[in-house]
Structure formats: structure tokens, C-alpha cells
XYZ file of C-alpha atoms in Angstrom:
450
model
C -16.346 -21.837 17.118
C -16.047 -22.963 13.537
C -12.402 -22.345 12.197
C -12.433 -21.366 8.291
C -9.481 -21.872 6.373
C -7.894 -18.440 5.187
C -8.223 -17.636 1.292
C -5.697 -15.659 -0.262
C -7.280 -12.562 -2.057
C -6.045 -13.666 -5.351
C -7.704 -17.232 -5.163
C -10.763 -15.308 -3.756
C -11.251 -13.607 -7.079
C -13.565 -14.813 -9.764
C -12.397 -15.491 -13.278
C -13.738 -12.412 -14.229
C -11.411 -10.087 -12.773
C -8.233 -12.456 -13.339
C -9.416 -11.917 -17.039
C -9.121 -8.083 -16.823
C -6.032 -6.459 -18.460
C -2.966 -5.259 -16.118
C -3.479 -1.863 -14.625
C -7.138 -2.074 -15.186
C -7.538 0.775 -12.502
C -4.718 2.656 -13.377
C -5.803 2.611 -16.895
C -9.078 4.165 -16.029
C -7.458 6.627 -13.802
C -5.144 7.566 -16.932
C -8.302 7.904 -19.092
C -9.972 10.092 -16.648
C -6.858 11.978 -16.639
C -6.903 12.399 -20.169
C -10.411 13.533 -20.342
C -9.530 16.277 -18.284
C -6.535 17.116 -20.195
C -8.062 17.359 -23.489
C -10.768 19.359 -21.927
C -8.126 22.000 -20.600
C -6.374 21.412 -24.209
C -9.624 22.662 -25.911
C -9.765 25.670 -23.565
C -6.454 26.460 -23.911
C -6.443 26.345 -27.797
C -9.564 28.459 -28.072
C -7.775 31.022 -25.814
C -4.357 30.796 -27.523
C -6.216 31.217 -31.173
C -8.377 34.109 -29.893
C -5.407 35.756 -29.018
C -3.575 35.059 -32.268
C -6.837 36.191 -34.010
C -6.613 39.577 -32.109
C -2.788 39.962 -32.825
C -3.530 39.443 -36.466
C -6.167 42.055 -36.673
C -3.960 44.454 -34.868
C -0.821 43.507 -37.004
C -2.881 43.570 -40.364
C -6.060 45.315 -40.238
C -7.365 44.509 -43.726
C -9.654 42.705 -45.347
C -7.322 39.923 -46.175
C -7.040 38.975 -42.555
C -10.143 37.055 -42.931
C -8.316 34.175 -44.561
C -6.377 33.923 -41.599
C -9.034 33.986 -39.362
C -10.851 31.380 -41.184
C -7.865 28.791 -40.966
C -8.068 29.740 -36.979
C -11.441 29.070 -36.823
C -10.981 25.849 -38.722
C -8.338 24.954 -35.925
C -10.518 25.649 -33.078
C -12.988 22.839 -34.683
C -10.260 20.201 -35.056
C -9.369 20.740 -31.612
C -12.955 20.070 -30.535
C -13.349 17.210 -32.531
C -10.042 15.670 -30.974
C -11.688 16.263 -27.669
C -14.715 13.836 -28.992
C -12.355 11.180 -30.082
C -9.379 11.217 -27.762
C -8.653 8.421 -25.617
C -5.651 6.670 -24.018
C -3.685 4.434 -25.989
C -3.606 4.328 -29.830
C -6.509 6.142 -31.775
C -6.168 6.270 -35.065
C -9.041 9.020 -35.684
C -7.355 10.974 -32.846
C -4.163 10.983 -35.101
C -5.840 11.328 -38.442
C -7.489 14.866 -36.576
C -4.127 15.728 -35.436
C -2.693 15.393 -39.017
C -5.282 17.667 -40.362
C -4.519 20.028 -37.449
C -0.635 20.318 -38.389
C -1.578 20.425 -42.087
C -3.952 23.229 -41.530
C -1.208 25.232 -39.628
C 1.632 24.477 -42.391
C -1.200 25.650 -44.802
C -1.826 28.977 -42.684
C 1.605 29.837 -42.572
C 3.164 28.830 -45.982
C 0.476 29.202 -48.371
C -0.029 32.807 -49.502
C -3.156 34.616 -48.781
C -5.560 34.482 -51.454
C -7.146 37.580 -50.370
C -3.901 39.546 -50.796
C -3.770 42.003 -53.509
C -0.147 42.698 -52.823
C 2.313 40.370 -54.458
C 5.474 39.398 -52.722
C 8.214 36.589 -52.867
C 6.406 33.579 -50.908
C 9.457 32.757 -49.007
C 9.257 36.254 -47.562
C 7.035 34.534 -44.950
C 10.052 33.130 -43.230
C 11.099 36.685 -42.295
C 8.540 36.821 -39.746
C 9.654 33.450 -38.095
C 6.240 31.952 -38.158
C 7.521 28.516 -37.037
C 6.862 29.188 -33.536
C 3.340 28.817 -33.809
C 3.799 25.036 -34.019
C 4.727 25.264 -30.354
C 1.184 26.412 -29.580
C 0.017 22.706 -30.772
C 2.780 20.947 -28.956
C 1.981 22.745 -25.552
C -1.844 21.931 -26.140
C -0.694 18.633 -26.958
C 1.170 17.997 -23.579
C -2.057 18.847 -21.836
C -3.474 15.390 -23.457
C -1.317 13.548 -21.182
C -0.125 11.441 -24.393
C 3.366 11.020 -25.174
C 2.414 9.189 -28.398
C 0.589 12.483 -29.330
C 3.892 14.460 -28.601
C 5.763 12.055 -30.647
C 3.468 12.397 -33.602
C 3.416 16.359 -33.297
C 7.293 16.397 -33.479
C 7.307 13.650 -36.228
C 4.708 15.374 -38.312
C 5.643 18.832 -37.979
C 9.133 17.962 -39.055
C 7.983 16.403 -42.270
C 4.881 18.891 -42.780
C 7.465 21.697 -42.550
C 10.142 20.342 -44.758
C 7.568 19.561 -47.606
C 6.150 22.999 -47.098
C 9.641 24.351 -47.575
C 10.283 22.055 -50.790
C 6.953 23.240 -52.036
C 7.858 27.058 -51.713
C 11.212 26.625 -52.923
C 10.430 24.843 -56.056
C 6.697 26.914 -56.694
C 6.683 29.725 -54.933
C 6.965 33.235 -56.692
C 10.180 34.902 -56.642
C 11.121 38.439 -57.398
C 14.682 38.596 -58.867
C 14.943 42.225 -58.320
C 14.905 41.640 -54.604
C 17.863 39.130 -54.805
C 19.878 41.890 -56.929
C 19.139 44.237 -54.502
C 20.341 42.160 -51.834
C 23.738 41.294 -53.527
C 24.201 44.945 -54.300
C 24.024 45.778 -50.593
C 26.781 43.869 -49.519
C 29.188 43.678 -52.505
C 32.260 42.792 -50.419
C 30.337 40.137 -48.618
C 28.493 37.451 -50.675
C 27.262 35.205 -47.611
C 25.782 37.999 -46.023
C 23.863 39.012 -49.137
C 22.666 35.415 -49.274
C 21.560 35.428 -45.787
C 19.592 38.797 -46.529
C 17.720 37.283 -49.828
C 14.181 37.071 -49.226
C 13.746 34.814 -52.433
C 15.591 31.676 -50.641
C 14.122 29.332 -48.341
C 17.376 29.354 -46.157
C 17.273 25.420 -45.454
C 19.761 25.813 -42.744
C 17.433 27.853 -40.852
C 14.632 25.503 -41.793
C 16.500 22.484 -40.811
C 17.509 24.433 -37.551
C 13.805 24.994 -36.706
C 12.610 21.625 -36.984
C 15.865 20.036 -34.950
C 15.066 22.319 -32.102
C 11.422 21.605 -32.266
C 11.809 17.280 -32.273
C 14.189 18.029 -29.257
C 11.843 19.882 -27.318
C 9.041 17.428 -28.531
C 11.107 14.516 -27.209
C 12.044 16.005 -23.933
C 8.434 16.717 -23.324
C 7.204 13.098 -24.587
C 9.741 11.741 -22.121
C 8.205 14.208 -19.473
C 4.613 12.984 -20.149
C 6.011 9.470 -20.129
C 7.189 9.649 -16.879
C 4.049 11.505 -15.401
C 1.662 8.861 -17.148
C 4.144 6.035 -15.142
C 3.304 8.423 -11.768
C -0.462 8.444 -12.623
C -0.033 4.451 -13.018
C 1.890 4.003 -9.830
C -0.446 6.262 -7.910
C -3.646 4.598 -8.839
C -2.092 1.033 -8.291
C -1.373 2.406 -4.980
C -4.786 3.521 -4.358
C -6.083 0.357 -5.408
C -4.004 -1.807 -3.179
C -4.822 0.473 -0.510
C -8.745 -0.013 -1.055
C -8.012 -3.858 -1.265
C -5.985 -4.000 1.959
C -9.099 -2.103 3.603
C -11.159 -5.188 2.816
C -9.081 -7.536 4.672
C -7.613 -5.315 7.264
C -8.940 -2.222 9.254
C -9.139 1.189 7.687
C -6.898 2.520 10.957
C -4.277 -0.186 10.278
C -4.064 0.788 6.582
C -4.332 4.413 7.187
C -1.088 3.954 9.976
C 0.878 1.827 7.123
C 0.304 4.249 4.424
C 2.007 6.965 6.396
C 5.022 4.809 7.317
C 7.980 3.671 5.394
C 8.404 0.660 7.323
C 6.024 -1.798 9.533
C 4.303 -0.337 12.341
C 7.190 -0.090 14.536
C 8.655 -1.609 17.545
C 6.879 -3.554 20.099
C 4.854 -1.133 22.521
C 2.528 -1.380 25.333
C -0.429 0.675 26.202
C -4.159 0.464 27.307
C -7.048 -0.614 24.838
C -10.453 -2.119 24.840
C -10.839 -5.574 23.252
C -14.189 -6.963 21.818
C -14.883 -10.587 21.256
C -18.018 -11.495 19.107
C -18.981 -15.131 18.609
C -22.099 -16.949 17.203
C -23.586 -19.512 19.759
C -24.354 -22.858 17.882
C -22.803 -22.294 14.437
C -21.103 -25.731 14.145
C -24.898 -27.138 14.593
C -26.352 -24.455 12.231
C -23.551 -25.292 9.705
C -24.211 -29.196 10.024
C -26.144 -30.478 7.231
C -26.349 -26.941 5.207
C -24.760 -25.995 1.883
C -21.386 -24.311 2.177
C -22.865 -21.502 0.060
C -25.610 -20.925 2.493
C -22.902 -20.988 5.347
C -20.689 -18.605 3.829
C -23.867 -16.461 2.947
C -24.827 -16.371 6.659
C -21.211 -15.511 7.767
C -20.981 -12.673 5.292
C -24.238 -11.047 6.381
C -23.316 -11.606 10.184
C -19.556 -10.270 9.402
C -20.806 -7.397 7.339
C -23.130 -6.214 10.193
C -20.406 -6.393 12.795
C -17.559 -5.151 10.728
C -19.461 -1.986 9.926
C -19.983 -0.909 13.356
C -16.437 -1.696 14.154
C -15.131 0.874 11.552
C -18.130 3.298 12.608
C -17.284 3.695 15.877
C -13.409 4.052 15.009
C -12.239 0.185 16.150
C -9.796 -2.038 14.192
C -10.905 -5.213 13.020
C -8.044 -7.319 14.168
C -8.907 -10.728 12.806
C -12.110 -13.001 11.755
C -12.403 -16.127 13.930
C -14.436 -18.165 11.742
C -18.046 -17.526 12.869
C -16.893 -14.675 15.179
C -14.108 -11.613 15.249
C -11.784 -9.843 17.459
C -11.743 -6.107 17.305
C -9.841 -3.546 19.351
C -10.242 0.306 20.186
C -7.121 2.025 20.712
C -4.861 0.500 18.216
C -2.532 1.164 16.483
C -2.827 4.459 18.684
C -4.673 4.913 21.778
C -7.205 7.715 22.407
C -8.946 8.716 25.428
C -12.592 7.354 24.724
C -11.545 4.038 23.638
C -13.549 2.238 26.527
C -16.530 4.606 25.480
C -16.530 3.798 22.043
C -15.985 -0.055 22.386
C -19.184 -0.208 24.756
C -20.875 2.173 22.159
C -20.147 -0.141 19.297
C -21.416 -3.475 21.571
C -24.679 -1.372 21.772
C -24.863 -0.907 18.127
C -24.042 -4.208 17.420
C -26.826 -5.548 19.262
C -29.207 -3.532 17.307
C -28.024 -4.826 14.293
C -28.591 -8.201 15.222
C -32.141 -7.399 16.131
C -32.701 -6.104 12.685
C -30.896 -8.812 10.936
C -32.769 -11.381 12.939
C -35.974 -9.758 11.960
C -35.089 -9.885 8.505
C -33.901 -13.719 8.459
C -37.426 -14.380 10.481
C -39.170 -12.803 7.375
C -37.185 -15.156 5.341
C -37.851 -18.228 7.456
C -34.374 -18.597 8.304
C -32.834 -19.480 12.091
C -31.802 -16.419 14.072
C -28.446 -15.750 14.758
C -27.517 -15.711 18.424
C -24.201 -13.265 18.773
C -22.666 -12.990 21.999
C -20.243 -10.325 23.214
C -17.161 -10.025 25.488
C -15.336 -6.682 26.348
C -12.462 -5.704 28.564
C -10.185 -2.985 29.004
C -6.342 -2.870 29.952
C -2.779 -3.047 28.980
C -2.034 -4.642 25.539
C 1.221 -5.695 23.713
C 1.079 -4.539 20.155
C 3.673 -5.112 17.774
C 4.495 -7.058 14.132
C 5.072 -10.744 14.348
C 6.357 -12.731 11.593
C 9.327 -12.746 9.204
C 8.642 -11.703 5.776
C 4.619 -11.740 5.780
C 4.010 -9.588 8.901
C 0.678 -9.309 10.915
C 0.163 -6.637 13.211
C -0.731 -8.360 16.504
C -2.752 -7.439 19.907
C -1.540 -9.471 22.508
C -1.578 -10.019 26.580
C -3.857 -10.977 29.494
C -6.353 -8.233 28.382
C -7.031 -10.157 25.056
C -7.312 -13.299 26.953
C -9.885 -12.240 29.440
C -12.088 -10.415 26.780
C -12.253 -13.799 25.011
C -13.254 -15.526 28.287
C -15.918 -13.057 29.165
C -17.247 -13.850 25.805
C -17.448 -17.820 26.763
C -18.815 -16.604 29.838
C -22.240 -15.640 28.240
C -23.287 -19.152 27.623
C -23.035 -20.197 31.239
C -24.550 -16.913 32.278
C -27.408 -16.959 29.511
C -26.802 -13.274 28.666
C -25.623 -11.620 25.617
C -23.039 -9.105 26.760
C -20.411 -10.049 29.564
C -17.948 -6.688 30.007
C -15.736 -6.305 32.664
C -16.184 -3.657 35.384
C -12.852 -2.109 34.502
C -14.166 -1.138 30.871
C -17.577 0.268 32.464
C -15.533 2.296 34.530
C -13.384 3.530 32.036
C -16.095 4.619 29.785
C -18.068 6.420 32.742
C -20.629 3.888 33.300
C -23.045 2.112 31.192
C -27.031 2.702 30.707
C -28.021 -0.455 29.162
C -25.930 -2.891 31.357
C -26.530 -4.150 34.784
C -24.086 -5.069 37.381
C -23.614 -8.914 37.735
C -22.220 -11.296 40.397
C -18.185 -11.461 40.350
C -17.186 -14.399 38.061
C -14.360 -16.684 38.792
C -12.362 -16.800 35.294
C -9.947 -19.207 34.219
C -6.444 -17.733 34.739
C -7.447 -15.172 36.640
C -6.658 -15.077 40.744
C -9.360 -13.061 41.954
C -12.774 -12.989 40.755
C -13.683 -10.697 37.967
C -16.420 -7.994 38.459
C -18.783 -7.953 35.316
C -21.596 -5.943 33.785
C -24.251 -8.062 31.726
C -26.797 -7.499 29.304
C -29.472 -10.079 28.446
């Protein structure tokens, strides 16, 4: 066999991947979540504003309600525009639309209705506790999965609401008679009279509103930030798991993903072992470019690897121009021997197709040989800090020697009688003469495929 020195996954990546920003895959996942959240936020906004419109018509069944319906329609349009420009991270267009959104809300709540005929003190609007409508925008902002959006809503709502209160206090219309009436109602309690005076802005209540709003916005921003970190961690784990699957068998990755520790204590059970090797690869590689040699190995390994995984096997390791696979690891199944034999049959078919393609390209064919055995193996983690899940034992050694025996017998596949009997027989293999195998006291009964 030609042994090829291992290359770490980091070193094997090209400069293009190394130049990618950190958490690239996670940021893509976060962007996808934000797009979904923005879609949900738009739907929630339309639903909430529709309910508000119906409520306003119910509370004020007059023509002047059209002013508020117009403003609600504008808020819907702003929400649709935010969906188009929204993205993960800082977006000036998105923040600008958010400012327009909050400005429209402040305008709708504090500016007197120009269609109304009746003139009432401007500050009377505060008696209806209209500030609570800002929480609708805040709740919709949470669905965007952006903590920056939540912080911006909190800060800008505070500024706009207090500026609106200043505008109402300075330029709003007042009715002095109402103030006099409130004072006369409570001659012995001037503080209560002041609280009941609708001509006043009542700054203590306005400040209380924005302080509570800021606290809620801050808590929600922290919550969304923590959610973002969870999305990032989840996406990173998915990426790491996908990368592991490129180097290790999916069955091993699946087993590791469900455990809080390595695969566990050393154990023994039956498994089918398969060795695959290319005959004459050293001669083939001599005089050819490194790129051509690697391309040939990649094509060969790709075909073999796909069949191992297709038949539920574990790709234990690449052995230069060959590989070792096991069926029944990490956990045994009743049909391990059957799947191993089926895998070899599929591999032979793959090699025929691959060689046909190579002949068409005027390339030399690949002569792959296979050896199989079934029996007791020892499984466990080896190593100290960098662990490797290992499959060891006489069964592994015998499978390797059966693969080497294919050269002396000039056959493509050598399988032990043990694995054929465990699989219930074989339709595409013939019984061969018992063979003396190094390290085995008695001759080994085998089956072959030419």
C-alpha cells in the first residue's frame, strides 16, 4: 500500500475558505432566521394594525377616524419596506425606516386629528394611555431577531415621546376653564386637582412611561442577544458536525453527537470487517504528477466511501490507496454480515463503472481487491487528548490478510466462510480451497469472486 501522510482539515482548506469571516455559516443561519422573523413581523404588524383599525372604528364611528386609518396604513407600508431592506447587522436603511415608523406612531398619538370638528385640550390625549401602542412596535421588533433593533426602538421611542410631550406642553391648545374646574373640584387637595387637570402634560407620568419602556426594551434586547448566540452556537455545531462527517463515518458522528463524553468503555462484540486496496498503485504513482495521483485516489475513495455509507457501514480509516470499513460499529446489528457482503457487491459494480469511464478517457484501470471477515472485535477510544475510535482484534487482522490473499489467488474478493454463513450464503461468490493464513493455526475456509 502507498501510505499518504495525513493532512489536518485546517491545512487542507484553500485560501478562499481561510479568508472567510468568522462564523460565516452561523451568520448565514442568523440571516435566514432574521428573514423568517421579518416575514412574521410584517404579518403580526398587519394583524395588529387591522385589529387596531377595527377598534378605532368601534370607539369612534365618525368620519374623522379616517385620519387614524390613514396613519395605520402608512405604518403597514413602512413595515413592508423594513422587510425589504432588513438584514443581519447594522443597516442604515432599516434604522431610518424604523425612525420613520416611530415618528409616525408619535404623530398619530400626539398630533390633534385635523378632521375633528370638536376642539379639546391637546393634552387630553394622555388620559387614554395611548403610549401602550408603542409596545406593539416593540413586540414586532423582537420578531426581527435583532437586538440592535430593540435598542433603537427603546432609545428613539424615549426621545420622540419626550419631544412630543414638550411640543404638546408648549404649543398644544389649552382650555383654562378646565383647569379652573379641576381646582374647584378639590379645593382642599390641590395636588389631586393638579393630577385631574387635563391641560397638563404630567411629566412624572410621561417619564414613568418611557423608563418602564426602556427597561422592557433592555430586557428584550438581552433576550434577543442570547437567542442570537444560541443560533450562532447551533449553526457552528451543525457546521462542525458536517465537517466531522467528511472525515469520519456518519454513524460515529451520530453516536458522538448523542453523548456527553467519548464513545465509552472498551467493549467486545461481533462485527464485519472489510479491507479494500488497489493492486500496483505504487507502480502507477511512480512517474505521475502528485495531482494526478491524488485525483485518482479521490475518485476511488469517493466511490468506495459512498457504498460504505449507503450500506450503513463505518469508514474506520483510509489506508493510503485503500480503506478499512466495519459493519456493526459503534453498535452491532443483526444484519451486519449481510450488509458487508452487499456492500462489496456494490463496490465491485462501482469499480466496473469507474474503470469504464477511465477507459473512455484513456486512463489505466484501477484494480481493487477486497477482503472480508466476521467475528469478535474490540472497540474503544485510544489516545489521550486527541481520541480515535479504534476497532481491533484478530478479526481485523484476518480480514486484512484475506484481502492480501487476493493477489496469490488472482481473485477480486476473498471472504471467510464465517461471514458468508453469517449472511446466510452468497449468490455471487464461489467456495474456494481452504487457505493457510499467517497467524491462524488452522486453514481458513474461504469464498472467492473473480
